[in-house]
Coordinates of C-alpha atoms and ligand atoms in Angstrom, one line a residue:
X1 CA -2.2 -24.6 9.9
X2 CA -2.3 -22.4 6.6
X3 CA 0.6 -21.8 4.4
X4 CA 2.4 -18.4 3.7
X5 CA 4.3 -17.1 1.0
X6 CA 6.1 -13.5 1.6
X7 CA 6.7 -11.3 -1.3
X8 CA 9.1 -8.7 -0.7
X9 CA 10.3 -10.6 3.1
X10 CA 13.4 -8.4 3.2
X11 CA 11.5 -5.0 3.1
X12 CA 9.8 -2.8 6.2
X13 CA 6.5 -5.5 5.5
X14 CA 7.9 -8.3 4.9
X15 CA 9.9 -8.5 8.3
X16 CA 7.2 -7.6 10.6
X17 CA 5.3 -10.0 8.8
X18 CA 7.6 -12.2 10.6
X19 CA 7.2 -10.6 13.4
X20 CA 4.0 -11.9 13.6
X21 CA 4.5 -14.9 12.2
X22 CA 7.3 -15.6 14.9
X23 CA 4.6 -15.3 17.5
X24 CA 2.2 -17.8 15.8
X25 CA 4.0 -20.9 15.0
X26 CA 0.7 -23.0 16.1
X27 CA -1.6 -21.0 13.2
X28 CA 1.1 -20.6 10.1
X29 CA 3.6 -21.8 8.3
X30 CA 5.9 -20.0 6.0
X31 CA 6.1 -21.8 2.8
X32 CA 8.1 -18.9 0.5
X33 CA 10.4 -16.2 0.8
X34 CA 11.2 -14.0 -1.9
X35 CA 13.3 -10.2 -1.3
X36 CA 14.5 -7.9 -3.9
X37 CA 18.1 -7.2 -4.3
X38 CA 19.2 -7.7 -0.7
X39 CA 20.9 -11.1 -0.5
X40 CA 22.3 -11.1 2.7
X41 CA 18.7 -10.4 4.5
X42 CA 17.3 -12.8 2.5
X43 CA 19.8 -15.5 3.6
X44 CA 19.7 -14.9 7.2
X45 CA 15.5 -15.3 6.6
X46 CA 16.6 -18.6 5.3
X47 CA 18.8 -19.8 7.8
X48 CA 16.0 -19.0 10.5
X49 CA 12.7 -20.2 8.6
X50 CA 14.1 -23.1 6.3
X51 CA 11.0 -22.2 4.0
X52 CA 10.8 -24.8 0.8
X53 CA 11.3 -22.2 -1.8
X54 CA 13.2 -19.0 -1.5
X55 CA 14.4 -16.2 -4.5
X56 CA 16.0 -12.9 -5.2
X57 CA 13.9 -11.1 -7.9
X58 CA 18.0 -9.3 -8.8
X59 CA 19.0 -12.7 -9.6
X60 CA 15.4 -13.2 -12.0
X61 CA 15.7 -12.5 -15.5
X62 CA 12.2 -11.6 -15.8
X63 CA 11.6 -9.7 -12.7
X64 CA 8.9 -11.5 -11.1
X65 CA 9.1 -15.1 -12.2
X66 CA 10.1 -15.6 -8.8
X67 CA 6.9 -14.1 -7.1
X68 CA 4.7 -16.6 -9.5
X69 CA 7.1 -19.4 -8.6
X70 CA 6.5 -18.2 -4.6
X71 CA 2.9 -18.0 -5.6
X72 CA 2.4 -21.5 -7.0
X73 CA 4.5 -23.4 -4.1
X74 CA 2.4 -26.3 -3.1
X75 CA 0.5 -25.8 0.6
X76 CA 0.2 -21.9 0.2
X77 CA -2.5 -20.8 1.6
X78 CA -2.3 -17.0 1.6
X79 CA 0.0 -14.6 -0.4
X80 CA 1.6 -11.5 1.7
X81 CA 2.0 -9.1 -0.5
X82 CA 4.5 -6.6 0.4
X83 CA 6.5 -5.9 -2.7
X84 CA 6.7 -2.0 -3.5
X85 CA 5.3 -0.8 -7.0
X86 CA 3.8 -1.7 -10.1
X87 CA 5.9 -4.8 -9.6
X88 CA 3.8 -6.7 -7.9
X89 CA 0.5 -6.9 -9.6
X90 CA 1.3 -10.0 -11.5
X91 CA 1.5 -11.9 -8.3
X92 CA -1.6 -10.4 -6.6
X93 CA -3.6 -11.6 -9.9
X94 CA -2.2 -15.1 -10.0
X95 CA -2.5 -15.9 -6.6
X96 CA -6.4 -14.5 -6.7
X97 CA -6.7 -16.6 -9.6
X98 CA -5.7 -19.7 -8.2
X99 CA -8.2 -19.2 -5.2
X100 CA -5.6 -18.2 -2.7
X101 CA -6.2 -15.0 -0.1
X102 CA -3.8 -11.7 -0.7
X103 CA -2.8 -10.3 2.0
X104 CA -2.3 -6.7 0.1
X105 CA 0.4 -4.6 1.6
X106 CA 0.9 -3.8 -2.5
X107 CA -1.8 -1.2 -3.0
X108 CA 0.0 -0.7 -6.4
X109 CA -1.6 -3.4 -7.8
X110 CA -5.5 -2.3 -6.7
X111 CA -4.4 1.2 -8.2
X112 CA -3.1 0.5 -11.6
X113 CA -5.2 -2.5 -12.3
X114 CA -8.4 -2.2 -10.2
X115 CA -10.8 -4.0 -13.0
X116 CA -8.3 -7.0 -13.2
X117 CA -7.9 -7.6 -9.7
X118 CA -11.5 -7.8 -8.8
X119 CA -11.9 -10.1 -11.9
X120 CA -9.1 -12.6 -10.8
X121 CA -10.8 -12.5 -7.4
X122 CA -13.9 -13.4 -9.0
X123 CA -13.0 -16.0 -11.1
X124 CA -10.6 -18.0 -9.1
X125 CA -12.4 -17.6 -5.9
X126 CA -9.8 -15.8 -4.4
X127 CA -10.1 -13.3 -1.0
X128 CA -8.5 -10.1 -1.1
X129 CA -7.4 -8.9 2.5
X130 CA -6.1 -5.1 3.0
X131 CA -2.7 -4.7 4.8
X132 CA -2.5 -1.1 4.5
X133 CA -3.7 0.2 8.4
X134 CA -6.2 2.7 7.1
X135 CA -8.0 -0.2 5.1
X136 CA -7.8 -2.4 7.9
X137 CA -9.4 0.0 9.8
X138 CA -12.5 0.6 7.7
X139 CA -12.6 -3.0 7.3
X140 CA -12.8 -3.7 10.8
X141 CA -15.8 -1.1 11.5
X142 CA -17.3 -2.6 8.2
X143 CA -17.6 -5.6 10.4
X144 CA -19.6 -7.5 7.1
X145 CA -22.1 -4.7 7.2
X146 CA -21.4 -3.0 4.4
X147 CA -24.4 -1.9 2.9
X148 CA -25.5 0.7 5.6
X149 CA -22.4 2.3 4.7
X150 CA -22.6 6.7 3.1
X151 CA -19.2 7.4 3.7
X152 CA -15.5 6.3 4.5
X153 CA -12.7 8.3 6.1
X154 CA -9.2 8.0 5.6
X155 CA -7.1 9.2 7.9
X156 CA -3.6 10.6 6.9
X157 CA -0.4 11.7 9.2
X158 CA 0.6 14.6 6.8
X159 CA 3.9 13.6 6.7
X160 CA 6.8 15.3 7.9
X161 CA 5.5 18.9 6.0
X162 CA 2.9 18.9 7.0
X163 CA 2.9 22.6 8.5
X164 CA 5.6 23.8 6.2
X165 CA 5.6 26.9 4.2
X166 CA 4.8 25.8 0.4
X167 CA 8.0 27.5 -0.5
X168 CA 10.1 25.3 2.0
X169 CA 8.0 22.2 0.8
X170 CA 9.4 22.2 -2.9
X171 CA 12.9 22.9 -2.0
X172 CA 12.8 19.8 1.0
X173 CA 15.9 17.5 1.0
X174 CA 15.8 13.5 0.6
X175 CA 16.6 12.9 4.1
X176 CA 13.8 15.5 5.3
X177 CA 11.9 13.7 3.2
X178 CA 13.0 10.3 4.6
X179 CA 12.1 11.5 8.0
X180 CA 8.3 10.3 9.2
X181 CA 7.1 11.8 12.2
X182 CA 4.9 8.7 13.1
X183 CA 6.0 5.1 10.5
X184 CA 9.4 3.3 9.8
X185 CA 8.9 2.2 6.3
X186 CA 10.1 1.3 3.2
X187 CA 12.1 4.4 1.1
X188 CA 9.4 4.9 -2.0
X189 CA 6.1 4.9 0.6
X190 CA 7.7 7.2 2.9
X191 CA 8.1 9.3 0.2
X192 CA 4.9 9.3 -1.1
X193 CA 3.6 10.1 2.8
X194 CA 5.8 13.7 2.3
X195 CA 4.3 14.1 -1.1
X196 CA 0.5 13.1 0.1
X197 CA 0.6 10.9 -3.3
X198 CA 0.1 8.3 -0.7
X199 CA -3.3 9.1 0.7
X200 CA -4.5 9.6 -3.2
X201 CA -3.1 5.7 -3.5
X202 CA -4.9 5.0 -0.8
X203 CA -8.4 6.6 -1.9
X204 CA -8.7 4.4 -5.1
X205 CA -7.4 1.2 -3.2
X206 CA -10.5 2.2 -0.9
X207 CA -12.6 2.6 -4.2
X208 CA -12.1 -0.8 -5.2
X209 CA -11.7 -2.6 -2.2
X210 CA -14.9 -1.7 -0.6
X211 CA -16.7 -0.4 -4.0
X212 CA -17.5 2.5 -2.3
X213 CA -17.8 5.8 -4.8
X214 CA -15.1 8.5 -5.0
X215 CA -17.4 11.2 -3.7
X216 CA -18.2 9.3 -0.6
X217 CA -14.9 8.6 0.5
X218 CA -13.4 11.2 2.3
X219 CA -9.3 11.9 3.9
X220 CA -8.6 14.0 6.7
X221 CA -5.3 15.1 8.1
X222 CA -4.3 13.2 12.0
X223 CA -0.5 13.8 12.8
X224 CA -1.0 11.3 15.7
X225 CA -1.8 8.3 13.3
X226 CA -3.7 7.0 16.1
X227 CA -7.0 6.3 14.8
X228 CA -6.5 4.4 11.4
X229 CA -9.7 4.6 9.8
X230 CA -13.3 5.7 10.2
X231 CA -16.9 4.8 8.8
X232 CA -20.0 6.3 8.7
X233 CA -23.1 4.5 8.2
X234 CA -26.2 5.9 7.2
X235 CA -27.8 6.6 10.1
X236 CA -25.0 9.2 11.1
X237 CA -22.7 6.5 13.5
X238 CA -19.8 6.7 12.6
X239 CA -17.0 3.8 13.8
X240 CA -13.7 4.5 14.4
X241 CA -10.6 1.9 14.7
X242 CA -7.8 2.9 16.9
X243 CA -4.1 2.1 18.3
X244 CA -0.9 3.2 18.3
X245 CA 1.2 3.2 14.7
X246 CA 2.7 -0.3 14.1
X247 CA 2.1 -2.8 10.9
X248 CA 2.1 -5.4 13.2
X249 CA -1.7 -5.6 13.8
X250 CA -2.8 -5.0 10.6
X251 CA -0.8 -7.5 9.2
X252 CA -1.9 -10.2 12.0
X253 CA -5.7 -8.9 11.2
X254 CA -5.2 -9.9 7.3
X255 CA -3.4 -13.6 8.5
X256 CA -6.2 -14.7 10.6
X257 CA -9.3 -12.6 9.1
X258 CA -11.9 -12.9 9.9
X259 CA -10.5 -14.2 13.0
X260 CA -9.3 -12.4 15.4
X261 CA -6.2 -14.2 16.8
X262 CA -4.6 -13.7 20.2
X263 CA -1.8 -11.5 20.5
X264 CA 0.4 -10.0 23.1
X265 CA 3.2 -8.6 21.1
X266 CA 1.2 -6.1 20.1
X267 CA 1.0 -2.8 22.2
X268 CA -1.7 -2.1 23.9
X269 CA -3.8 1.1 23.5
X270 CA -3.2 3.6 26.2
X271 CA -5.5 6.5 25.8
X272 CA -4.3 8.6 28.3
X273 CA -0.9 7.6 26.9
X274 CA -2.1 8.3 23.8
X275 CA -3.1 12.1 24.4
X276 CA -4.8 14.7 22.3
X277 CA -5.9 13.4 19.0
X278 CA -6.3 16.5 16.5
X279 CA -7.9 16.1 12.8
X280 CA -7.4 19.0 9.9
X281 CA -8.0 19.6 6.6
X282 CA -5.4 18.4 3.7
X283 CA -3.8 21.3 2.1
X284 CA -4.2 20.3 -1.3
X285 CA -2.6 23.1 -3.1
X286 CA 0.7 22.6 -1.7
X287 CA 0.6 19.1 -1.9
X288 CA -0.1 18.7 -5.4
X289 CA 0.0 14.9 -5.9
X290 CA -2.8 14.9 -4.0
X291 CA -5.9 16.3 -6.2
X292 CA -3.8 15.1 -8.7
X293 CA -4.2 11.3 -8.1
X294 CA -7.4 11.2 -6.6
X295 CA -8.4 13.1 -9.8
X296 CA -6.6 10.3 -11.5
X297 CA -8.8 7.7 -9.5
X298 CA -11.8 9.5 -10.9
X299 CA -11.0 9.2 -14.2
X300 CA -10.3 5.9 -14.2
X301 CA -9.5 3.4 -16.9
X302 CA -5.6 3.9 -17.8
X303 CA -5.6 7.3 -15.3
X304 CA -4.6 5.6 -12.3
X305 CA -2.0 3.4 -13.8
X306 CA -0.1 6.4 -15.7
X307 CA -0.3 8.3 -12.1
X308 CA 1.4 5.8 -10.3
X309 CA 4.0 5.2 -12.9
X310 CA 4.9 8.8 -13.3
X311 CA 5.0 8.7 -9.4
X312 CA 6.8 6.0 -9.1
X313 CA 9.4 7.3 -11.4
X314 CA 9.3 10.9 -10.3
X315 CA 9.8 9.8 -6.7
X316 CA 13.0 7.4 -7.6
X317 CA 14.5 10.4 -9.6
X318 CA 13.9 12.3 -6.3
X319 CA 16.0 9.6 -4.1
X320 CA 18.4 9.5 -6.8
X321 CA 19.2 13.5 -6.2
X322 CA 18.4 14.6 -9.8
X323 CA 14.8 15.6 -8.8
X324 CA 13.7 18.7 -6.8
X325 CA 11.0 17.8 -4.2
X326 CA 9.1 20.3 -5.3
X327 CA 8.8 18.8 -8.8
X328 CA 7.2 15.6 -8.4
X329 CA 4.0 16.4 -8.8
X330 CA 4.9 18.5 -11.6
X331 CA 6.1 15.6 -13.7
X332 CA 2.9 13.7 -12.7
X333 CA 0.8 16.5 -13.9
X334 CA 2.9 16.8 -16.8
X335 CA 2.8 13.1 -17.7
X336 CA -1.3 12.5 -16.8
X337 CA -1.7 15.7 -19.1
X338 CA -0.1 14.3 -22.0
X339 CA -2.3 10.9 -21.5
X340 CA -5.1 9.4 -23.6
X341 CA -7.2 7.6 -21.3
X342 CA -7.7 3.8 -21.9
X343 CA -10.4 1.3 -20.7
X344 CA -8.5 -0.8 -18.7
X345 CA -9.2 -4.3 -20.8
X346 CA -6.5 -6.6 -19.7
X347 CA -3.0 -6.7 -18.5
X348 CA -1.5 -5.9 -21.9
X349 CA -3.4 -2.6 -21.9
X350 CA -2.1 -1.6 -17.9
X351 CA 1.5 -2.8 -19.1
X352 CA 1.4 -0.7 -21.9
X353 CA 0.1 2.5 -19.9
X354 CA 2.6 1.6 -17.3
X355 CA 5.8 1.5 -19.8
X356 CA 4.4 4.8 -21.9
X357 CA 4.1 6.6 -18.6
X358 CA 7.7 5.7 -17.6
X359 CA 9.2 6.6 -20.2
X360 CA 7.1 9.9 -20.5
X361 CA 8.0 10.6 -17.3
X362 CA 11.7 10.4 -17.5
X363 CA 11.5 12.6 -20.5
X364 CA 9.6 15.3 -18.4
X365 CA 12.6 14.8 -15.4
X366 CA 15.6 15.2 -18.4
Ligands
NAD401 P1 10.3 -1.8 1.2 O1 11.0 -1.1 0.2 O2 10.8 -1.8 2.7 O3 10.3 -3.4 0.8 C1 9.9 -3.8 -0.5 C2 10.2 -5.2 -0.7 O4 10.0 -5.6 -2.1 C3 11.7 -5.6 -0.5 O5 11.8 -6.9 0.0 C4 12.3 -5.5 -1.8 O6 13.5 -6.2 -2.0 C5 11.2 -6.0 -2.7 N1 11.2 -5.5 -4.1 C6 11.4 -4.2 -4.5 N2 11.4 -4.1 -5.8 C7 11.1 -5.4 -6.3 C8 10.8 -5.9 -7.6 N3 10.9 -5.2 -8.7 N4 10.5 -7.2 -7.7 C9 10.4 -8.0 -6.6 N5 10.6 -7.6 -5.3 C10 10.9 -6.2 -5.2 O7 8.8 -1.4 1.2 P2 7.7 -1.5 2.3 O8 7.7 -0.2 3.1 O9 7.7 -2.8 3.0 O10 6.4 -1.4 1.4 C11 5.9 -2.6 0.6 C12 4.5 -2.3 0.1 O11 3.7 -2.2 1.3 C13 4.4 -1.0 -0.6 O12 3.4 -1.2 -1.7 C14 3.8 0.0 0.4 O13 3.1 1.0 -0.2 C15 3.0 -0.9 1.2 N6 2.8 -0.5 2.6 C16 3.9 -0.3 3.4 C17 3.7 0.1 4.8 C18 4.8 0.2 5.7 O14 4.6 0.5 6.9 N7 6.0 -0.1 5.3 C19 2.4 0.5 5.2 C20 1.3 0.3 4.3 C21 1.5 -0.1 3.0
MG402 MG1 -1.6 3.4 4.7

């Protein structure tokens, strides 16, 4: 029986984290709750699961005193991670450091704070579990094999643009935007699937989650988000994990790794069902945000933190109406341009990336 805290229960994660969890009452035991602003979700979580501790990070003066508190509630055993943003690293770090496992739906905190992570992880013993399907994925072909590995793949759905004209791409509206051909998910991540800013998240969560180098990991363009992930070792094999789109498995692959538990509320794989499976090339110079943060990635140090700030600002300017689609990536190419790169030494130095970017970056939107 292990405990579980949730971070960020009342998002698109968080409940099909209890999903899962709902199907394996035998194996876990939620221990925490904690949601963001919406009370009446988070109450109804309450009533059903009767978890020991349970918080609204609205109602938190500092923000995410409440995820540590979730953290540090005794009989946790593993830490789902499914806050959105630059908000959660905190909690991935302390629950790393106090030898727990992450189950990392956050890939914000791998991306601002790469260095740190791996160093909690390190130091407290801690196990770091990828959420996020396509990492699943190349985690389940690693299958502990990981030295024989030249190349990872990444696979990406394109987003709802994906064959657009770049002159209807800049001028797309927030509910085109909202609208995924393939996942249901949170507002900020769906977003950053139309702007491709996504896929360049993912690339340096792949970076330091596998330690693989930027030049061998590669993303290609699948609008069936059917197969999640691919590796290629180096005798040219190349392993593929597949299924249709849901969280559902991912999530119950990071709960009982490196187990894997029985489970038949999970849809089965139809090939036939399934259909053709197509694979293209990303088209990088209308989707800006891509080169940008991969670029980012490569730079390192400070780089990756001040991209996802200026994203994540740029992209809640966007929902917000007073930013074009079309200039997103602008403000991130604006704000990473005006950067002095850091080495990323401790948590004082991402902060202070992370605040000058902001406020950079709301400058650049006016
Ligand atoms: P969401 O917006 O649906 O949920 C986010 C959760 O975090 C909510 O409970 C919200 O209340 C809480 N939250 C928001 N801001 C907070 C703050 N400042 N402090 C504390 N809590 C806060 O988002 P989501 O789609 O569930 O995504 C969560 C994370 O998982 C993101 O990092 C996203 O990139 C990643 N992810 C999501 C999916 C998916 O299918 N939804 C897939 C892969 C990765
Ligand atoms: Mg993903």
């Amino acid at each position: 029986m292990r405990g579980v805290a949730i971070l960020g229960s009342t998002g698109s994660i968080g409940c099909s984290t209890l999903a899962v969890l709902r199907r394996h009452p035998e194996r876990f035991r939620l221990v925490a709750l904690t949601g963001g602003a919406n009370r009446s979700r988070l109450a109804e979580q309450v009533r059903e699961w009767q978890p020991a501790y349970a918080a609204l990070a609205a109602d938190d003066e500092n923000g995410t005193s409440c995820l540590l508190e979730a953290v540090r509630q005794p009989g946790v055993d593993i830490v789902v991670n499914a806050v959105v943003g630059f908000a959660g690293l905190e909690a991935t770090l302390a629950a790393l450091r106090a030898g727990k496992r992450v189950a990392l739906a956050n890939k914000e905190s791998l991306v601002v704070a790469g260095e740190l992570v791996e160093r909690a992880r390190l130091e407290g013993g801690g196990q770091l579990v990828p959420v996020d399907s396509e990492h699943s994925a190349i985690l389940q072909c690693l299958a502990e094999r990981p030295a024989a590995v030249s190349r990872i793949i990444l696979t990406a759905s394109g987003g709802p643009f994906r064959e657009w004209p770049a002159d209807r791409v800049v001028a797309a509206t927030v509910d085109q935007a909202l609208n995924h051909p393939t996942w249901r998910m949170g507002a900020k991540i769906t977003v950053d699937s139309a702007t491709l800013a996504n896929k360049a998240l993912e690339v340096i969560e792949g970076h330091f989650l596998f330690g693989v180098p930027y030049q061998s990991i590669e993303v290609v363009v699948h609008p069936q988000s059917v197969v999640h992930g691919l590796v290629e070792f180096e005798d040219g094999s190349v392993l593929a994990q597949v299924g249709f789109p849901s969280m559902e498995l991912p999530i119950l692959y990071a709960l009982g790794y490196p187990e894997r538990l029985p489970d038949a509320g999970v849809r089965r794989f139809d090939p036939v069902a399934a259909g053709a499976l197509t694979f293209e090339p990303v088209r990088a110079e209308v989707f800006r945000a891509f080169p940008l943060g991969v670029a980012a990635g490569r730079a390192g140090g400070t780089a990756p933190a001040v991209f996802n700030a200026a994203n994540e600002v740029a992209v809640a300017r966007f929902l917000d109406g007073r930013l074009p689609f079309g200039r997103i990536a602008e403000v991130i190419e604006a704000v990473l341009g005006r950067h002095r790169i850091e080495p990323v030494r401790d948590l004082e130095s991402v902060k202070a990336a992370d605040r000058w970017a902001r406020a950079a970056a709301e400058k650049e939107v006016g």
